[in-house]
GROMACS .gro file of N, CA and C in nm:
model
  507
    1MET      N    1   4.089   1.476   2.042
    1MET     CA    2   3.954   1.510   2.008
    1MET      C    3   3.956   1.625   1.908
    2THR      N    4   3.875   1.615   1.803
    2THR     CA    5   3.874   1.721   1.703
    2THR      C    6   3.753   1.808   1.723
    3ASP      N    7   3.772   1.935   1.688
    3ASP     CA    8   3.660   2.027   1.693
    3ASP      C    9   3.581   2.016   1.564
    4VAL      N   10   3.451   2.017   1.575
    4VAL     CA   11   3.364   2.012   1.459
    4VAL      C   12   3.293   2.146   1.450
    5ASP      N   13   3.303   2.208   1.335
    5ASP     CA   14   3.235   2.335   1.312
    5ASP      C   15   3.088   2.306   1.283
    6GLU      N   16   3.003   2.349   1.372
    6GLU     CA   17   2.860   2.322   1.358
    6GLU      C   18   2.796   2.404   1.247
    7ASN      N   19   2.868   2.500   1.192
    7ASN     CA   20   2.813   2.584   1.086
    7ASN      C   21   2.839   2.528   0.946
    8ILE      N   22   2.910   2.417   0.938
    8ILE     CA   23   2.936   2.357   0.808
    8ILE      C   24   2.810   2.285   0.762
    9ALA      N   25   2.766   2.324   0.645
    9ALA     CA   26   2.646   2.263   0.589
    9ALA      C   27   2.685   2.135   0.516
   10ILE      N   28   2.616   2.031   0.549
   10ILE     CA   29   2.637   1.903   0.481
   10ILE      C   30   2.535   1.898   0.368
   11PRO      N   31   2.583   1.886   0.245
   11PRO     CA   32   2.488   1.887   0.134
   11PRO      C   33   2.396   1.766   0.139
   12ALA      N   34   2.272   1.792   0.103
   12ALA     CA   35   2.175   1.682   0.098
   12ALA      C   36   2.208   1.593  -0.022
   13PRO      N   37   2.184   1.465  -0.008
   13PRO     CA   38   2.209   1.378  -0.123
   13PRO      C   39   2.116   1.418  -0.238
   14PRO      N   40   2.162   1.401  -0.361
   14PRO     CA   41   2.076   1.439  -0.473
   14PRO      C   42   1.949   1.354  -0.474
   15ARG      N   43   1.840   1.418  -0.511
   15ARG     CA   44   1.713   1.347  -0.518
   15ARG      C   45   1.706   1.269  -0.649
   16ARG      N   46   1.643   1.155  -0.640
   16ARG     CA   47   1.625   1.073  -0.761
   16ARG      C   48   1.530   1.142  -0.856
   17ARG      N   49   1.558   1.127  -0.983
   17ARG     CA   50   1.476   1.186  -1.087
   17ARG      C   51   1.365   1.087  -1.123
   18ALA      N   52   1.246   1.138  -1.138
   18ALA     CA   53   1.131   1.054  -1.174
   18ALA      C   54   1.069   1.105  -1.303
   19TYR      N   55   1.018   1.013  -1.379
   19TYR     CA   56   0.951   1.043  -1.505
   19TYR      C   57   0.816   0.973  -1.504
   20SER      N   58   0.717   1.044  -1.549
   20SER     CA   59   0.581   0.990  -1.548
   20SER      C   60   0.549   0.933  -1.686
   21TYR      N   61   0.488   0.816  -1.685
   21TYR     CA   62   0.436   0.758  -1.809
   21TYR      C   63   0.289   0.729  -1.787
   22LEU      N   64   0.205   0.786  -1.871
   22LEU     CA   65   0.063   0.755  -1.861
   22LEU      C   66   0.012   0.706  -1.995
   23ARG      N   67  -0.078   0.613  -1.989
   23ARG     CA   68  -0.136   0.555  -2.109
   23ARG      C   69  -0.280   0.517  -2.083
   24PHE      N   70  -0.362   0.541  -2.184
   24PHE     CA   71  -0.494   0.480  -2.189
   24PHE      C   72  -0.520   0.441  -2.333
   25SER      N   73  -0.612   0.346  -2.352
   25SER     CA   74  -0.620   0.275  -2.479
   25SER      C   75  -0.701   0.341  -2.589
   26THR      N   76  -0.809   0.407  -2.554
   26THR     CA   77  -0.898   0.455  -2.660
   26THR      C   78  -0.915   0.606  -2.655
   27PRO      N   79  -0.936   0.667  -2.771
   27PRO     CA   80  -0.958   0.811  -2.773
   27PRO      C   81  -1.078   0.854  -2.686
   28GLU      N   82  -1.177   0.767  -2.674
   28GLU     CA   83  -1.294   0.799  -2.593
   28GLU      C   84  -1.257   0.820  -2.446
   29GLN      N   85  -1.151   0.756  -2.401
   29GLN     CA   86  -1.110   0.768  -2.261
   29GLN      C   87  -1.054   0.907  -2.230
   30ARG      N   88  -1.025   0.987  -2.333
   30ARG     CA   89  -0.981   1.126  -2.310
   30ARG      C   90  -1.088   1.204  -2.234
   31ARG      N   91  -1.213   1.170  -2.261
   31ARG     CA   92  -1.323   1.242  -2.195
   31ARG      C   93  -1.339   1.200  -2.049
   32GLY      N   94  -1.276   1.093  -2.012
   32GLY     CA   95  -1.285   1.042  -1.875
   32GLY      C   96  -1.179   1.103  -1.785
   33ASP      N   97  -1.146   1.029  -1.681
   33ASP     CA   98  -1.059   1.080  -1.575
   33ASP      C   99  -0.921   1.016  -1.574
   34SER      N  100  -0.893   0.930  -1.670
   34SER     CA  101  -0.770   0.852  -1.668
   34SER      C  102  -0.644   0.938  -1.668
   35SER      N  103  -0.637   1.035  -1.754
   35SER     CA  104  -0.517   1.118  -1.764
   35SER      C  105  -0.493   1.196  -1.635
   36ARG      N  106  -0.596   1.261  -1.584
   36ARG     CA  107  -0.581   1.339  -1.460
   36ARG      C  108  -0.544   1.248  -1.344
   37ARG      N  109  -0.611   1.134  -1.335
   37ARG     CA  110  -0.585   1.041  -1.224
   37ARG      C  111  -0.440   0.993  -1.225
   38GLN      N  112  -0.392   0.949  -1.340
   38GLN     CA  113  -0.256   0.899  -1.349
   38GLN      C  114  -0.154   1.009  -1.321
   39SER      N  115  -0.179   1.128  -1.373
   39SER     CA  116  -0.089   1.241  -1.350
   39SER      C  117  -0.085   1.280  -1.202
   40ASP      N  118  -0.201   1.288  -1.140
   40ASP     CA  119  -0.208   1.322  -0.998
   40ASP      C  120  -0.137   1.218  -0.912
   41MET      N  121  -0.154   1.091  -0.947
   41MET     CA  122  -0.088   0.984  -0.870
   41MET      C  123   0.064   0.998  -0.878
   42ALA      N  124   0.115   1.029  -0.997
   42ALA     CA  125   0.260   1.043  -1.014
   42ALA      C  126   0.311   1.163  -0.933
   43GLN      N  127   0.241   1.274  -0.939
   43GLN     CA  128   0.283   1.393  -0.865
   43GLN      C  129   0.282   1.367  -0.714
   44GLU      N  130   0.178   1.304  -0.666
   44GLU     CA  131   0.167   1.275  -0.523
   44GLU      C  132   0.276   1.179  -0.477
   45TYR      N  133   0.300   1.075  -0.555
   45TYR     CA  134   0.403   0.978  -0.518
   45TYR      C  135   0.540   1.045  -0.513
   46ALA      N  136   0.571   1.123  -0.613
   46ALA     CA  137   0.701   1.192  -0.617
   46ALA      C  138   0.715   1.285  -0.497
   47ARG      N  139   0.610   1.358  -0.467
   47ARG     CA  140   0.614   1.452  -0.354
   47ARG      C  141   0.637   1.379  -0.223
   48THR      N  142   0.564   1.273  -0.199
   48THR     CA  143   0.572   1.204  -0.070
   48THR      C  144   0.696   1.116  -0.056
   49HIS      N  145   0.763   1.086  -0.168
   49HIS     CA  146   0.881   1.000  -0.163
   49HIS      C  147   1.010   1.073  -0.198
   50GLY      N  148   1.003   1.206  -0.202
   50GLY     CA  149   1.123   1.286  -0.223
   50GLY      C  150   1.188   1.269  -0.359
   51LEU      N  151   1.106   1.251  -0.461
   51LEU     CA  152   1.158   1.238  -0.597
   51LEU      C  153   1.139   1.370  -0.671
   52ASP      N  154   1.230   1.401  -0.763
   52ASP     CA  155   1.214   1.516  -0.851
   52ASP      C  156   1.143   1.470  -0.976
   53LEU      N  157   1.015   1.504  -0.987
   53LEU     CA  158   0.936   1.464  -1.103
   53LEU      C  159   0.965   1.560  -1.218
   54ASP      N  160   1.023   1.508  -1.323
   54ASP     CA  161   1.056   1.590  -1.440
   54ASP      C  162   0.927   1.637  -1.506
   55GLN      N  163   0.912   1.767  -1.520
   55GLN     CA  164   0.791   1.824  -1.580
   55GLN      C  165   0.810   1.854  -1.728
   56HIS      N  166   0.934   1.845  -1.776
   56HIS     CA  167   0.961   1.880  -1.915
   56HIS      C  168   0.968   1.756  -2.004
   57LEU      N  169   1.022   1.650  -1.951
   57LEU     CA  170   1.037   1.527  -2.027
   57LEU      C  171   0.933   1.429  -1.975
   58THR      N  172   0.814   1.434  -2.035
   58THR     CA  173   0.705   1.347  -1.991
   58THR      C  174   0.666   1.256  -2.108
   59PHE      N  175   0.606   1.145  -2.074
   59PHE     CA  176   0.578   1.044  -2.174
   59PHE      C  177   0.433   1.000  -2.161
   60HIS      N  178   0.358   1.019  -2.268
   60HIS     CA  179   0.215   0.989  -2.268
   60HIS      C  180   0.180   0.911  -2.394
   61ASP      N  181   0.090   0.819  -2.377
   61ASP     CA  182   0.030   0.749  -2.490
   61ASP      C  183  -0.121   0.754  -2.468
   62GLU      N  184  -0.181   0.858  -2.518
   62GLU     CA  185  -0.325   0.879  -2.499
   62GLU      C  186  -0.398   0.822  -2.620
   63GLY      N  187  -0.479   0.720  -2.594
   63GLY     CA  188  -0.551   0.654  -2.702
   63GLY      C  189  -0.463   0.557  -2.780
   64VAL      N  190  -0.361   0.503  -2.716
   64VAL     CA  191  -0.268   0.411  -2.781
   64VAL      C  192  -0.275   0.275  -2.712
   65SER      N  193  -0.290   0.173  -2.793
   65SER     CA  194  -0.305   0.038  -2.738
   65SER      C  195  -0.176  -0.015  -2.680
   66GLY      N  196  -0.188  -0.077  -2.564
   66GLY     CA  197  -0.077  -0.152  -2.507
   66GLY      C  198  -0.088  -0.299  -2.547
   67TYR      N  199  -0.203  -0.338  -2.604
   67TYR     CA  200  -0.228  -0.476  -2.642
   67TYR      C  201  -0.152  -0.512  -2.769
   68ARG      N  202  -0.144  -0.420  -2.860
   68ARG     CA  203  -0.073  -0.444  -2.985
   68ARG      C  204   0.072  -0.395  -2.977
   69GLY      N  205   0.108  -0.331  -2.867
   69GLY     CA  206   0.246  -0.288  -2.847
   69GLY      C  207   0.282  -0.159  -2.916
   70GLN      N  208   0.183  -0.084  -2.965
   70GLN     CA  209   0.212   0.041  -3.036
   70GLN      C  210   0.286   0.140  -2.947
   71ASN      N  211   0.253   0.141  -2.820
   71ASN     CA  212   0.318   0.236  -2.728
   71ASN      C  213   0.467   0.208  -2.715
   72ALA      N  214   0.506   0.082  -2.717
   72ALA     CA  215   0.647   0.045  -2.702
   72ALA      C  216   0.723   0.051  -2.834
   73GLN      N  217   0.652   0.042  -2.946
   73GLN     CA  218   0.718   0.043  -3.076
   73GLN      C  219   0.737   0.184  -3.131
   74SER      N  220   0.634   0.268  -3.118
   74SER     CA  221   0.643   0.400  -3.181
   74SER      C  222   0.578   0.510  -3.098
   75GLY      N  223   0.538   0.481  -2.978
   75GLY     CA  224   0.468   0.580  -2.896
   75GLY      C  225   0.556   0.642  -2.789
   76GLY      N  226   0.491   0.694  -2.688
   76GLY     CA  227   0.561   0.761  -2.579
   76GLY      C  228   0.654   0.670  -2.502
   77LEU      N  229   0.617   0.544  -2.487
   77LEU     CA  230   0.705   0.451  -2.415
   77LEU      C  231   0.832   0.425  -2.497
   78ALA      N  232   0.817   0.417  -2.629
   78ALA     CA  233   0.936   0.405  -2.715
   78ALA      C  234   1.024   0.528  -2.701
   79ASP      N  235   0.961   0.646  -2.693
   79ASP     CA  236   1.038   0.770  -2.673
   79ASP      C  237   1.113   0.766  -2.540
   80PHE      N  238   1.048   0.714  -2.436
   80PHE     CA  239   1.116   0.703  -2.306
   80PHE      C  240   1.238   0.613  -2.317
   81ARG      N  241   1.222   0.499  -2.377
   81ARG     CA  242   1.334   0.405  -2.391
   81ARG      C  243   1.447   0.468  -2.471
   82ASP      N  244   1.413   0.544  -2.576
   82ASP     CA  245   1.516   0.614  -2.653
   82ASP      C  246   1.587   0.718  -2.568
   83ALA      N  247   1.511   0.790  -2.484
   83ALA     CA  248   1.571   0.892  -2.396
   83ALA      C  249   1.666   0.828  -2.294
   84VAL      N  250   1.632   0.709  -2.247
   84VAL     CA  251   1.720   0.638  -2.154
   84VAL      C  252   1.850   0.601  -2.226
   85ARG      N  253   1.837   0.544  -2.345
   85ARG     CA  254   1.956   0.502  -2.421
   85ARG      C  255   2.044   0.621  -2.460
   86ALA      N  256   1.982   0.737  -2.483
   86ALA     CA  257   2.057   0.857  -2.521
   86ALA      C  258   2.118   0.929  -2.402
   87GLY      N  259   2.086   0.884  -2.281
   87GLY     CA  260   2.140   0.947  -2.160
   87GLY      C  261   2.061   1.068  -2.113
   88LEU      N  262   1.948   1.097  -2.177
   88LEU     CA  263   1.863   1.207  -2.131
   88LEU      C  264   1.794   1.173  -1.999
   89VAL      N  265   1.771   1.045  -1.979
   89VAL     CA  266   1.718   0.992  -1.853
   89VAL      C  267   1.833   0.918  -1.787
   90PRO      N  268   1.887   0.972  -1.677
   90PRO     CA  269   2.006   0.910  -1.617
   90PRO      C  270   1.974   0.779  -1.545
   91GLN      N  271   2.075   0.693  -1.539
   91GLN     CA  272   2.062   0.572  -1.459
   91GLN      C  273   2.031   0.612  -1.315
   92GLY      N  274   1.954   0.529  -1.247
   92GLY     CA  275   1.912   0.559  -1.111
   92GLY      C  276   1.779   0.631  -1.105
   93SER      N  277   1.729   0.671  -1.222
   93SER     CA  278   1.598   0.737  -1.229
   93SER      C  279   1.488   0.634  -1.211
   94VAL      N  280   1.365   0.685  -1.199
   94VAL     CA  281   1.250   0.596  -1.187
   94VAL      C  282   1.144   0.635  -1.289
   95LEU      N  283   1.074   0.536  -1.338
   95LEU     CA  284   0.959   0.556  -1.425
   95LEU      C  285   0.836   0.524  -1.343
   96LEU      N  286   0.747   0.622  -1.331
   96LEU     CA  287   0.625   0.605  -1.252
   96LEU      C  288   0.509   0.569  -1.345
   97VAL      N  289   0.444   0.456  -1.316
   97VAL     CA  290   0.328   0.412  -1.393
   97VAL      C  291   0.217   0.374  -1.296
   98GLU      N  292   0.095   0.396  -1.338
   98GLU     CA  293  -0.018   0.364  -1.250
   98GLU      C  294  -0.013   0.217  -1.208
   99GLN      N  295   0.003   0.130  -1.304
   99GLN     CA  296   0.021  -0.013  -1.278
   99GLN      C  297   0.091  -0.074  -1.399
  100LEU      N  298   0.140  -0.195  -1.385
  100LEU     CA  299   0.221  -0.254  -1.491
  100LEU      C  300   0.147  -0.267  -1.623
  101ASP      N  301   0.017  -0.285  -1.620
  101ASP     CA  302  -0.054  -0.301  -1.747
  101ASP      C  303  -0.057  -0.173  -1.829
  102ARG      N  304  -0.014  -0.060  -1.771
  102ARG     CA  305   0.002   0.062  -1.850
  102ARG      C  306   0.123   0.051  -1.941
  103LEU      N  307   0.224  -0.025  -1.900
  103LEU     CA  308   0.341  -0.046  -1.985
  103LEU      C  309   0.306  -0.133  -2.105
  104SER      N  310   0.234  -0.242  -2.079
  104SER     CA  311   0.209  -0.336  -2.186
  104SER      C  312   0.093  -0.428  -2.153
  105ARG      N  313   0.024  -0.465  -2.259
  105ARG     CA  314  -0.077  -0.570  -2.253
  105ARG      C  315  -0.046  -0.677  -2.357
  106LEU      N  316   0.079  -0.676  -2.401
  106LEU     CA  317   0.126  -0.778  -2.495
  106LEU      C  318   0.121  -0.916  -2.428
  107ALA      N  319   0.153  -1.020  -2.505
  107ALA     CA  320   0.166  -1.153  -2.447
  107ALA      C  321   0.265  -1.143  -2.330
  108PRO      N  322   0.241  -1.216  -2.223
  108PRO     CA  323   0.321  -1.201  -2.101
  108PRO      C  324   0.472  -1.206  -2.122
  109ARG      N  325   0.519  -1.295  -2.206
  109ARG     CA  326   0.663  -1.306  -2.231
  109ARG      C  327   0.718  -1.178  -2.292
  110LYS      N  328   0.645  -1.121  -2.387
  110LYS     CA  329   0.689  -0.996  -2.451
  110LYS      C  330   0.678  -0.878  -2.355
  111ALA      N  331   0.572  -0.876  -2.278
  111ALA     CA  332   0.555  -0.768  -2.179
  111ALA      C  333   0.666  -0.773  -2.075
  112TRP      N  334   0.700  -0.894  -2.031
  112TRP     CA  335   0.808  -0.909  -1.933
  112TRP      C  336   0.940  -0.858  -1.991
  113ARG      N  337   0.967  -0.892  -2.118
  113ARG     CA  338   1.092  -0.846  -2.181
  113ARG      C  339   1.097  -0.694  -2.189
  114LEU      N  340   0.982  -0.631  -2.209
  114LEU     CA  341   0.977  -0.485  -2.212
  114LEU      C  342   1.014  -0.427  -2.075
  115LEU      N  343   0.954  -0.478  -1.970
  115LEU     CA  344   0.989  -0.435  -1.834
  115LEU      C  345   1.136  -0.460  -1.808
  116GLU      N  346   1.183  -0.577  -1.842
  116GLU     CA  347   1.323  -0.612  -1.819
  116GLU      C  348   1.417  -0.517  -1.893
  117SER      N  349   1.381  -0.479  -2.016
  117SER     CA  350   1.468  -0.390  -2.094
  117SER      C  351   1.482  -0.254  -2.028
  118ILE      N  352   1.379  -0.208  -1.960
  118ILE     CA  353   1.385  -0.079  -1.890
  118ILE      C  354   1.471  -0.090  -1.766
  119ILE      N  355   1.447  -0.191  -1.684
  119ILE     CA  356   1.521  -0.199  -1.558
  119ILE      C  357   1.667  -0.239  -1.581
  120GLU      N  358   1.695  -0.310  -1.690
  120GLU     CA  359   1.835  -0.342  -1.721
  120GLU      C  360   1.915  -0.219  -1.761
  121GLU      N  361   1.847  -0.112  -1.801
  121GLU     CA  362   1.914   0.014  -1.834
  121GLU      C  363   1.943   0.096  -1.708
  122GLY      N  364   1.907   0.042  -1.591
  122GLY     CA  365   1.934   0.113  -1.466
  122GLY      C  366   1.825   0.206  -1.422
  123VAL      N  367   1.706   0.191  -1.479
  123VAL     CA  368   1.591   0.272  -1.443
  123VAL      C  369   1.489   0.182  -1.374
  124SER      N  370   1.448   0.222  -1.255
  124SER     CA  371   1.346   0.147  -1.181
  124SER      C  372   1.208   0.179  -1.237
  125VAL      N  373   1.118   0.085  -1.224
  125VAL     CA  374   0.977   0.108  -1.257
  125VAL      C  375   0.900   0.098  -1.127
  126ILE      N  376   0.826   0.203  -1.095
  126ILE     CA  377   0.745   0.203  -0.973
  126ILE      C  378   0.599   0.205  -1.014
  127THR      N  379   0.524   0.108  -0.960
  127THR     CA  380   0.380   0.103  -0.985
  127THR      C  381   0.309   0.180  -0.874
  128LEU      N  382   0.232   0.279  -0.914
  128LEU     CA  383   0.170   0.370  -0.819
  128LEU      C  384   0.053   0.308  -0.746
  129ASN      N  385  -0.010   0.207  -0.805
  129ASN     CA  386  -0.124   0.145  -0.738
  129ASN      C  387  -0.084   0.070  -0.612
  130ASP      N  388   0.042   0.022  -0.607
  130ASP     CA  389   0.085  -0.052  -0.488
  130ASP      C  390   0.222  -0.009  -0.435
  131GLY      N  391   0.286   0.088  -0.500
  131GLY     CA  392   0.414   0.139  -0.452
  131GLY      C  393   0.530   0.043  -0.470
  132ARG      N  394   0.513  -0.061  -0.548
  132ARG     CA  395   0.619  -0.160  -0.568
  132ARG      C  396   0.723  -0.103  -0.666
  133GLU      N  397   0.850  -0.122  -0.633
  133GLU     CA  398   0.959  -0.076  -0.719
  133GLU      C  399   1.028  -0.197  -0.780
  134TYR      N  400   1.026  -0.201  -0.912
  134TYR     CA  401   1.088  -0.310  -0.987
  134TYR      C  402   1.226  -0.266  -1.032
  135THR      N  403   1.326  -0.342  -0.991
  135THR     CA  404   1.465  -0.319  -1.029
  135THR      C  405   1.525  -0.456  -1.064
  136ILE      N  406   1.642  -0.453  -1.124
  136ILE     CA  407   1.711  -0.580  -1.150
  136ILE      C  408   1.734  -0.652  -1.018
  137GLU      N  409   1.774  -0.577  -0.915
  137GLU     CA  410   1.802  -0.639  -0.785
  137GLU      C  411   1.676  -0.699  -0.724
  138SER      N  412   1.563  -0.628  -0.734
  138SER     CA  413   1.440  -0.682  -0.674
  138SER      C  414   1.394  -0.807  -0.747
  139ILE      N  415   1.408  -0.808  -0.878
  139ILE     CA  416   1.368  -0.926  -0.955
  139ILE      C  417   1.460  -1.044  -0.923
  140ASP      N  418   1.591  -1.015  -0.914
  140ASP     CA  419   1.687  -1.123  -0.886
  140ASP      C  420   1.677  -1.175  -0.743
  141ASN      N  421   1.645  -1.086  -0.649
  141ASN     CA  422   1.651  -1.124  -0.507
  141ASN      C  423   1.516  -1.154  -0.444
  142ASP      N  424   1.408  -1.117  -0.509
  142ASP     CA  425   1.276  -1.141  -0.452
  142ASP      C  426   1.185  -1.203  -0.557
  143PRO      N  427   1.168  -1.333  -0.553
  143PRO     CA  428   1.085  -1.398  -0.655
  143PRO      C  429   0.943  -1.344  -0.660
  144THR      N  430   0.899  -1.279  -0.553
  144THR     CA  431   0.764  -1.221  -0.552
  144THR      C  432   0.751  -1.116  -0.661
  145ASP      N  433   0.853  -1.030  -0.678
  145ASP     CA  434   0.847  -0.928  -0.781
  145ASP      C  435   0.838  -0.988  -0.920
  146LEU      N  436   0.915  -1.091  -0.944
  146LEU     CA  437   0.910  -1.158  -1.073
  146LEU      C  438   0.773  -1.219  -1.097
  147LEU      N  439   0.723  -1.292  -0.998
  147LEU     CA  440   0.593  -1.357  -1.013
  147LEU      C  441   0.480  -1.256  -1.029
  148LEU      N  442   0.480  -1.151  -0.946
  148LEU     CA  443   0.375  -1.050  -0.957
  148LEU      C  444   0.374  -0.982  -1.093
  149SER      N  445   0.493  -0.952  -1.144
  149SER     CA  446   0.498  -0.885  -1.274
  149SER      C  447   0.444  -0.978  -1.383
  150VAL      N  448   0.486  -1.103  -1.383
  150VAL     CA  449   0.438  -1.196  -1.485
  150VAL      C  450   0.288  -1.218  -1.472
  151LEU      N  451   0.238  -1.236  -1.351
  151LEU     CA  452   0.094  -1.256  -1.332
  151LEU      C  453   0.014  -1.133  -1.373
  152THR      N  454   0.066  -1.016  -1.347
  152THR     CA  455  -0.001  -0.892  -1.390
  152THR      C  456  -0.009  -0.887  -1.542
  153PHE      N  457   0.100  -0.923  -1.607
  153PHE     CA  458   0.101  -0.923  -1.754
  153PHE      C  459   0.007  -1.029  -1.810
  154VAL      N  460  -0.003  -1.144  -1.745
  154VAL     CA  461  -0.097  -1.248  -1.789
  154VAL      C  462  -0.240  -1.195  -1.781
  155ARG      N  463  -0.274  -1.136  -1.666
  155ARG     CA  464  -0.409  -1.082  -1.647
  155ARG      C  465  -0.440  -0.972  -1.748
  156ALA      N  466  -0.347  -0.882  -1.769
  156ALA     CA  467  -0.369  -0.769  -1.859
  156ALA      C  468  -0.389  -0.817  -2.003
  157ASN      N  469  -0.306  -0.910  -2.046
  157ASN     CA  470  -0.320  -0.962  -2.181
  157ASN      C  471  -0.451  -1.037  -2.198
  158ASP      N  472  -0.488  -1.115  -2.096
  158ASP     CA  473  -0.614  -1.189  -2.101
  158ASP      C  474  -0.734  -1.095  -2.109
  159GLU      N  475  -0.733  -0.988  -2.030
  159GLU     CA  476  -0.842  -0.890  -2.035
  159GLU      C  477  -0.854  -0.829  -2.174
  160SER      N  478  -0.741  -0.790  -2.230
  160SER     CA  479  -0.743  -0.728  -2.363
  160SER      C  480  -0.785  -0.827  -2.471
  161ALA      N  481  -0.740  -0.951  -2.460
  161ALA     CA  482  -0.779  -1.052  -2.558
  161ALA      C  483  -0.930  -1.077  -2.551
  162ASN      N  484  -0.986  -1.082  -2.431
  162ASN     CA  485  -1.131  -1.100  -2.416
  162ASN      C  486  -1.208  -0.983  -2.475
  163LYS      N  487  -1.161  -0.860  -2.451
  163LYS     CA  488  -1.227  -0.742  -2.509
  163LYS      C  489  -1.223  -0.748  -2.662
  164ALA      N  490  -1.109  -0.787  -2.717
  164ALA     CA  491  -1.095  -0.795  -2.862
  164ALA      C  492  -1.190  -0.900  -2.920
  165ARG      N  493  -1.202  -1.014  -2.852
  165ARG     CA  494  -1.294  -1.119  -2.899
  165ARG      C  495  -1.438  -1.070  -2.896
  166ARG      N  496  -1.475  -1.002  -2.789
  166ARG     CA  497  -1.613  -0.949  -2.778
  166ARG      C  498  -1.642  -0.847  -2.886
  167LEU      N  499  -1.545  -0.761  -2.915
  167LEU     CA  500  -1.565  -0.659  -3.019
  167LEU      C  501  -1.579  -0.723  -3.157
  168ARG      N  502  -1.500  -0.828  -3.184
  168ARG     CA  503  -1.512  -0.896  -3.313
  168ARG      C  504  -1.646  -0.967  -3.325
  169ALA      N  505  -1.699  -1.018  -3.215
  169ALA     CA  506  -1.826  -1.091  -3.218
  169ALA      C  507  -1.939  -0.992  -3.238
   0.00000   0.00000   0.00000
């Protein structure tokens, strides 16, 4: 039988790093509650799930369309993807978004490829509206995650396309 020193501190496992991404489409929405709401949701989720929410490296697209993909091409989401590729955002980290349509409102196939490109880099995407975590493993092992993501992108693109048609009319 071995003696165990009860005074030896066992280090806590490192906490996962989280990064917040918030987006809203029009400059007029700055006057609303979208930015505060999304930010508060990310802070609360990180606090209650033991994540270290990075306060220095944050990604925002305020007044940037997800329908035309500007956020993913040259906006804050593009900056996030660049930070992941550069190693500034380590693998195993999470990207917190209010819901998937904040990432993209592109055509569903393109929106899905955007989500896939993030999770293939080893970064999970967590949707704050339902707490779902999208990873390569969840997509491969649970067809529900794949279907929900695609259906969310279909709905988001359809909503944006309808808004665009109404504005043109």
